[in-house]
Amino acid sequence: MASRLPIQACRSYQSIFQQLPQTSSRCRQSLQSQFLPKWSTRSYSTPPQPINHNTNATPESASSSPQHRDLRSQFPSQPISLPSSPSSPKQKRSLRPTIYASLFLLIGLTAGQYVSLVLSPPALPEPSSPPDELMTSWLHAQASKIPLVQSLTEDPIWQSWDAYSTFTPEERPHRLTTGPLGGSRSIGGYQRVFYNSTTGEFISVVYLGGATGGWPGVVHGGLIATIMDESLGRCAIRQLAAGTGVTAQLTMQYLKPSVTNAFYVVRCMPILGEEGGGERKRWVEGRLETLEGRVCVEAKGLFVAPKNYKTRIITGGF
């Protein structure tokens, strides 16, 4: 009822303004501008009825208006139940992070173990000790499986022997290559020499042990020079008439690093013709290779037979 009062008042004012005489139109307009806008511009839930311009309308007829319409009938009495969205299936947990973590852990452990063995290797066996003899036997067994050793051993053109087999046990401790450098920890574990009497070529297969390193895991350059000097001299002495000789000149060119605890191949060839020398001097060239044929060191040496100093004639298995 309270919401219809402004509409009833507005209609009453309109009926009053219509009953005023025509001569007072100016006054009627001023009154309409003061009272009607206050009521006509408001909005209500029930729309107002159209204004009746009948001058004979009475307040009773103007006050009759339709009742409020109950809008609640337009809504359902029961609450609307919304369809529940289907629950998404539970996704399986990916195993990729676990696989990556395990892989990186394995790589880290392997790298750490390798670095620890390189920087702090285990103690090496002393020469002529039982562990050293066991290691030497194992190296000979491994060397017998090398294809180059197998082919040269089966070829009748090539003669073979163990290096320094000419020296007696009493002489070995007093030589560099059989004394301080002896044993499986250095170059005494395996060193087999192959000789071709037709071409004068020498091929040696040598194992460089863990005690031959300068930097950790890398063979010392001085030790490689010693091996090349011995190998080139072995080749040159076969070409000298005196059967002995000393090093006069040795040139080394290091191309790639050599690692410890690995087998290597030393190839030596005498330089023939006038450039190679005569009966008292001989030029020889050689190289140090891996088993795969990668050249690590190239060398060239001049060996001479001294005039005023007699040296031991080297024969047999030097």
XYZ file of C-alpha atoms in Angstrom:
318
model
C 0.000 0.000 0.000
C 2.880 2.317 0.805
C 4.330 1.876 -2.671
C 1.099 3.132 -4.317
C 0.788 6.363 -2.322
C 3.073 8.461 -4.542
C 1.195 7.328 -7.638
C -2.187 8.207 -6.053
C -0.910 11.636 -5.080
C 0.416 12.281 -8.552
C -2.897 11.339 -10.136
C -4.792 13.592 -7.696
C -2.604 16.540 -8.642
C -3.171 15.848 -12.321
C -6.950 15.751 -11.902
C -6.852 19.035 -10.004
C -4.768 20.696 -12.720
C -7.220 19.560 -15.379
C -10.183 21.115 -13.507
C -8.578 24.566 -13.447
C -10.041 27.061 -15.920
C -8.319 27.667 -19.217
C -7.428 31.252 -18.286
C -5.065 30.031 -15.590
C -2.931 27.893 -17.914
C 0.240 29.766 -16.973
C -0.369 29.135 -13.316
C -1.177 25.506 -14.015
C 2.112 25.006 -15.873
C 4.116 26.492 -13.014
C 2.399 24.223 -10.518
C 2.971 21.190 -12.700
C 6.675 21.977 -12.985
C 6.934 22.203 -9.179
C 4.980 19.124 -8.115
C 4.689 16.609 -10.920
C 8.431 15.928 -11.660
C 9.011 14.866 -8.074
C 6.585 11.981 -8.483
C 6.658 11.145 -12.167
C 10.424 10.517 -12.459
C 10.558 7.781 -9.831
C 10.473 4.105 -10.772
C 8.519 1.437 -8.914
C 8.190 -2.273 -9.068
C 4.571 -1.897 -10.299
C 4.336 0.246 -13.446
C 1.948 3.237 -13.146
C -1.394 3.189 -14.892
C -2.018 5.555 -17.804
C -3.393 8.952 -16.802
C -7.082 9.400 -17.315
C -7.778 12.798 -18.871
C -11.480 12.662 -18.088
C -12.396 15.821 -16.241
C -15.312 14.091 -14.555
C -13.036 11.629 -12.796
C -13.533 11.434 -9.075
C -10.934 10.692 -6.434
C -12.605 7.331 -5.807
C -12.195 6.265 -9.423
C -8.616 7.564 -9.511
C -7.728 5.701 -6.369
C -8.815 2.397 -7.881
C -5.663 0.683 -9.189
C -4.739 -2.929 -9.864
C -3.347 -4.932 -7.014
C 0.249 -6.079 -6.802
C 0.982 -9.154 -8.844
C 2.642 -11.884 -6.856
C 5.810 -12.619 -8.796
C 6.734 -15.516 -6.550
C 4.394 -17.749 -8.510
C 6.766 -17.505 -11.460
C 9.548 -19.245 -9.535
C 9.528 -22.954 -8.746
C 8.747 -23.936 -5.207
C 11.603 -26.414 -5.074
C 15.236 -25.261 -5.418
C 16.797 -25.971 -8.774
C 19.535 -28.556 -8.576
C 22.386 -27.832 -10.952
C 23.954 -30.829 -12.667
C 27.202 -31.712 -11.004
C 30.220 -31.610 -13.272
C 31.836 -35.015 -13.768
C 34.930 -35.403 -11.648
C 38.103 -35.371 -13.719
C 40.078 -38.645 -13.605
C 43.094 -38.627 -11.345
C 46.216 -38.097 -13.419
C 49.080 -40.519 -13.022
C 52.279 -39.134 -11.599
C 55.006 -38.813 -14.229
C 58.145 -40.905 -13.763
C 60.293 -38.483 -15.759
C 61.644 -36.541 -12.711
C 62.581 -39.811 -11.010
C 64.340 -41.090 -14.124
C 66.257 -37.827 -14.571
C 67.268 -37.756 -10.911
C 68.515 -41.351 -11.061
C 70.428 -40.668 -14.274
C 72.153 -37.567 -12.902
C 72.968 -39.412 -9.671
C 74.577 -42.255 -11.624
C 76.598 -39.826 -13.750
C 77.742 -37.935 -10.656
C 78.817 -41.095 -8.832
C 80.679 -42.405 -11.884
C 82.455 -39.102 -12.508
C 83.363 -38.759 -8.838
C 84.767 -42.282 -8.723
C 86.810 -41.665 -11.866
C 88.208 -38.363 -10.578
C 89.117 -39.926 -7.229
C 90.953 -42.776 -8.967
C 92.854 -40.346 -11.200
C 93.797 -37.862 -8.482
C 94.384 -40.439 -5.755
C 95.017 -43.841 -7.360
C 95.519 -46.946 -5.233
C 99.018 -48.031 -4.286
C 100.894 -49.714 -7.134
C 102.712 -53.025 -6.594
C 106.460 -53.055 -6.109
C 108.546 -54.678 -8.881
C 109.128 -58.439 -8.496
C 106.527 -58.671 -5.710
C 103.736 -61.299 -5.854
C 101.106 -58.673 -6.792
C 103.444 -57.386 -9.508
C 103.934 -60.873 -10.944
C 100.181 -61.415 -10.903
C 99.653 -58.108 -12.704
C 102.338 -58.988 -15.263
C 100.648 -62.320 -16.017
C 97.329 -60.550 -16.506
C 98.906 -57.999 -18.885
C 100.426 -60.778 -21.002
C 97.026 -62.452 -21.224
C 95.402 -59.188 -22.306
C 98.144 -58.453 -24.855
C 97.695 -61.852 -26.481
C 94.172 -60.750 -27.470
C 95.369 -57.661 -29.378
C 94.862 -58.217 -33.141
C 98.247 -56.681 -34.037
C 100.086 -58.989 -31.636
C 98.223 -62.007 -32.974
C 98.956 -61.186 -36.633
C 102.665 -60.456 -36.070
C 103.106 -63.572 -33.949
C 101.584 -65.791 -36.632
C 103.594 -64.192 -39.470
C 106.918 -66.076 -39.964
C 108.600 -62.992 -41.443
C 108.544 -61.269 -38.070
C 110.825 -62.351 -35.241
C 109.699 -61.531 -31.706
C 111.057 -61.497 -28.150
C 110.493 -59.748 -24.839
C 112.422 -56.503 -24.524
C 115.689 -56.585 -22.541
C 115.669 -60.365 -22.304
C 119.426 -60.310 -23.076
C 120.320 -58.854 -19.685
C 120.826 -61.088 -16.704
C 118.902 -60.650 -13.432
C 122.051 -59.140 -11.897
C 122.268 -56.507 -14.634
C 118.612 -55.485 -14.658
C 118.571 -53.383 -11.453
C 121.436 -51.227 -12.797
C 119.659 -50.168 -15.983
C 117.050 -47.427 -16.221
C 114.434 -49.315 -18.212
C 114.723 -52.565 -16.240
C 115.529 -51.105 -12.802
C 113.676 -47.914 -11.762
C 111.266 -48.236 -14.697
C 110.766 -51.970 -14.242
C 107.650 -53.753 -13.070
C 104.033 -53.546 -14.137
C 103.657 -50.085 -12.616
C 105.961 -48.640 -15.302
C 107.110 -50.175 -18.621
C 108.182 -53.615 -17.378
C 104.715 -55.164 -17.341
C 104.628 -55.916 -21.058
C 106.967 -54.929 -23.900
C 107.115 -57.234 -26.897
C 109.477 -56.521 -29.817
C 108.818 -57.632 -33.415
C 111.582 -57.404 -36.034
C 111.409 -57.732 -39.821
C 114.884 -58.626 -41.081
C 113.927 -57.922 -44.691
C 112.949 -54.275 -44.243
C 114.765 -53.561 -40.973
C 111.490 -52.355 -39.397
C 110.801 -52.731 -35.684
C 107.378 -52.807 -34.036
C 107.086 -52.813 -30.254
C 103.913 -53.199 -28.206
C 104.409 -51.682 -24.754
C 102.193 -51.166 -21.728
C 102.570 -47.833 -19.901
C 101.641 -48.358 -16.255
C 100.199 -46.031 -13.661
C 103.598 -44.811 -12.403
C 104.539 -43.299 -15.786
C 102.349 -40.217 -15.401
C 103.460 -36.616 -15.124
C 100.063 -34.970 -14.824
C 97.459 -37.339 -13.333
C 96.561 -39.879 -15.982
C 98.939 -38.452 -18.633
C 102.267 -40.107 -19.474
C 105.336 -37.979 -18.745
C 107.045 -36.601 -21.855
C 110.479 -37.614 -20.569
C 109.384 -41.221 -20.238
C 108.087 -41.193 -23.813
C 111.445 -39.780 -24.943
C 113.186 -42.654 -23.136
C 110.996 -45.240 -24.865
C 111.541 -43.646 -28.278
C 115.304 -43.412 -27.685
C 115.493 -47.097 -26.774
C 113.298 -48.156 -29.705
C 115.099 -46.016 -32.306
C 118.491 -47.168 -30.983
C 117.397 -50.797 -31.236
C 116.560 -50.215 -34.893
C 119.771 -48.267 -35.654
C 122.148 -50.772 -34.058
C 120.963 -53.444 -36.499
C 122.214 -51.202 -39.335
C 125.629 -50.339 -37.829
C 128.638 -52.506 -38.585
C 129.958 -52.301 -35.010
C 126.752 -53.780 -33.585
C 126.551 -51.008 -31.007
C 126.029 -47.266 -30.855
C 125.000 -44.238 -28.841
C 122.498 -41.445 -29.352
C 123.918 -38.403 -31.146
C 120.699 -36.516 -31.851
C 117.053 -37.035 -30.957
C 114.144 -34.919 -32.162
C 110.667 -35.310 -30.648
C 107.336 -33.906 -31.741
C 104.429 -34.467 -29.355
C 101.131 -34.450 -31.227
C 98.603 -35.849 -28.747
C 98.719 -36.710 -25.044
C 99.278 -40.321 -24.039
C 97.350 -41.738 -21.097
C 98.606 -44.142 -18.471
C 97.507 -47.761 -17.980
C 97.181 -48.419 -21.704
C 98.881 -50.335 -24.516
C 100.791 -48.454 -27.223
C 102.579 -49.341 -30.459
C 106.063 -48.040 -31.358
C 107.037 -48.267 -35.040
C 110.648 -47.613 -36.133
C 112.118 -47.637 -39.632
C 115.725 -46.921 -40.734
C 116.203 -44.191 -43.322
C 117.816 -45.873 -46.315
C 120.173 -44.395 -48.889
C 122.768 -41.697 -48.475
C 120.486 -39.673 -46.224
C 120.369 -42.566 -43.791
C 124.116 -42.510 -43.131
C 126.889 -45.071 -43.481
C 128.520 -47.824 -41.461
C 129.253 -45.602 -38.457
C 126.082 -43.529 -38.266
C 122.435 -44.135 -39.016
C 119.301 -41.989 -39.111
C 116.116 -43.624 -37.853
C 112.563 -42.325 -37.629
C 109.633 -43.640 -35.665
C 106.318 -42.839 -34.026
C 104.224 -43.768 -31.015
C 100.653 -44.845 -31.802
C 97.590 -46.055 -30.003
C 96.158 -49.485 -30.798
C 93.667 -47.739 -33.085
C 96.500 -46.154 -35.111
C 96.295 -42.581 -33.771
C 99.766 -41.021 -33.818
C 100.723 -39.417 -30.500
C 104.461 -38.767 -30.962
C 106.815 -38.553 -33.929
C 110.582 -38.900 -33.452
C 113.791 -38.899 -35.452
C 117.237 -39.824 -34.176
C 120.863 -40.100 -35.236
C 122.940 -42.918 -33.743
C 126.692 -43.339 -34.156
C 129.333 -45.893 -33.236
C 132.001 -44.124 -31.122
C 135.642 -44.346 -32.260
C 137.622 -43.938 -29.054
C 135.182 -45.592 -26.672
C 134.228 -49.224 -26.772
C 130.677 -50.128 -25.899
C 129.033 -53.465 -25.392
C 127.947 -55.239 -28.546
C 124.210 -55.723 -28.361
C 122.866 -58.898 -29.859
C 119.864 -61.087 -29.379
C 116.807 -59.864 -27.544
C 117.584 -56.230 -26.731
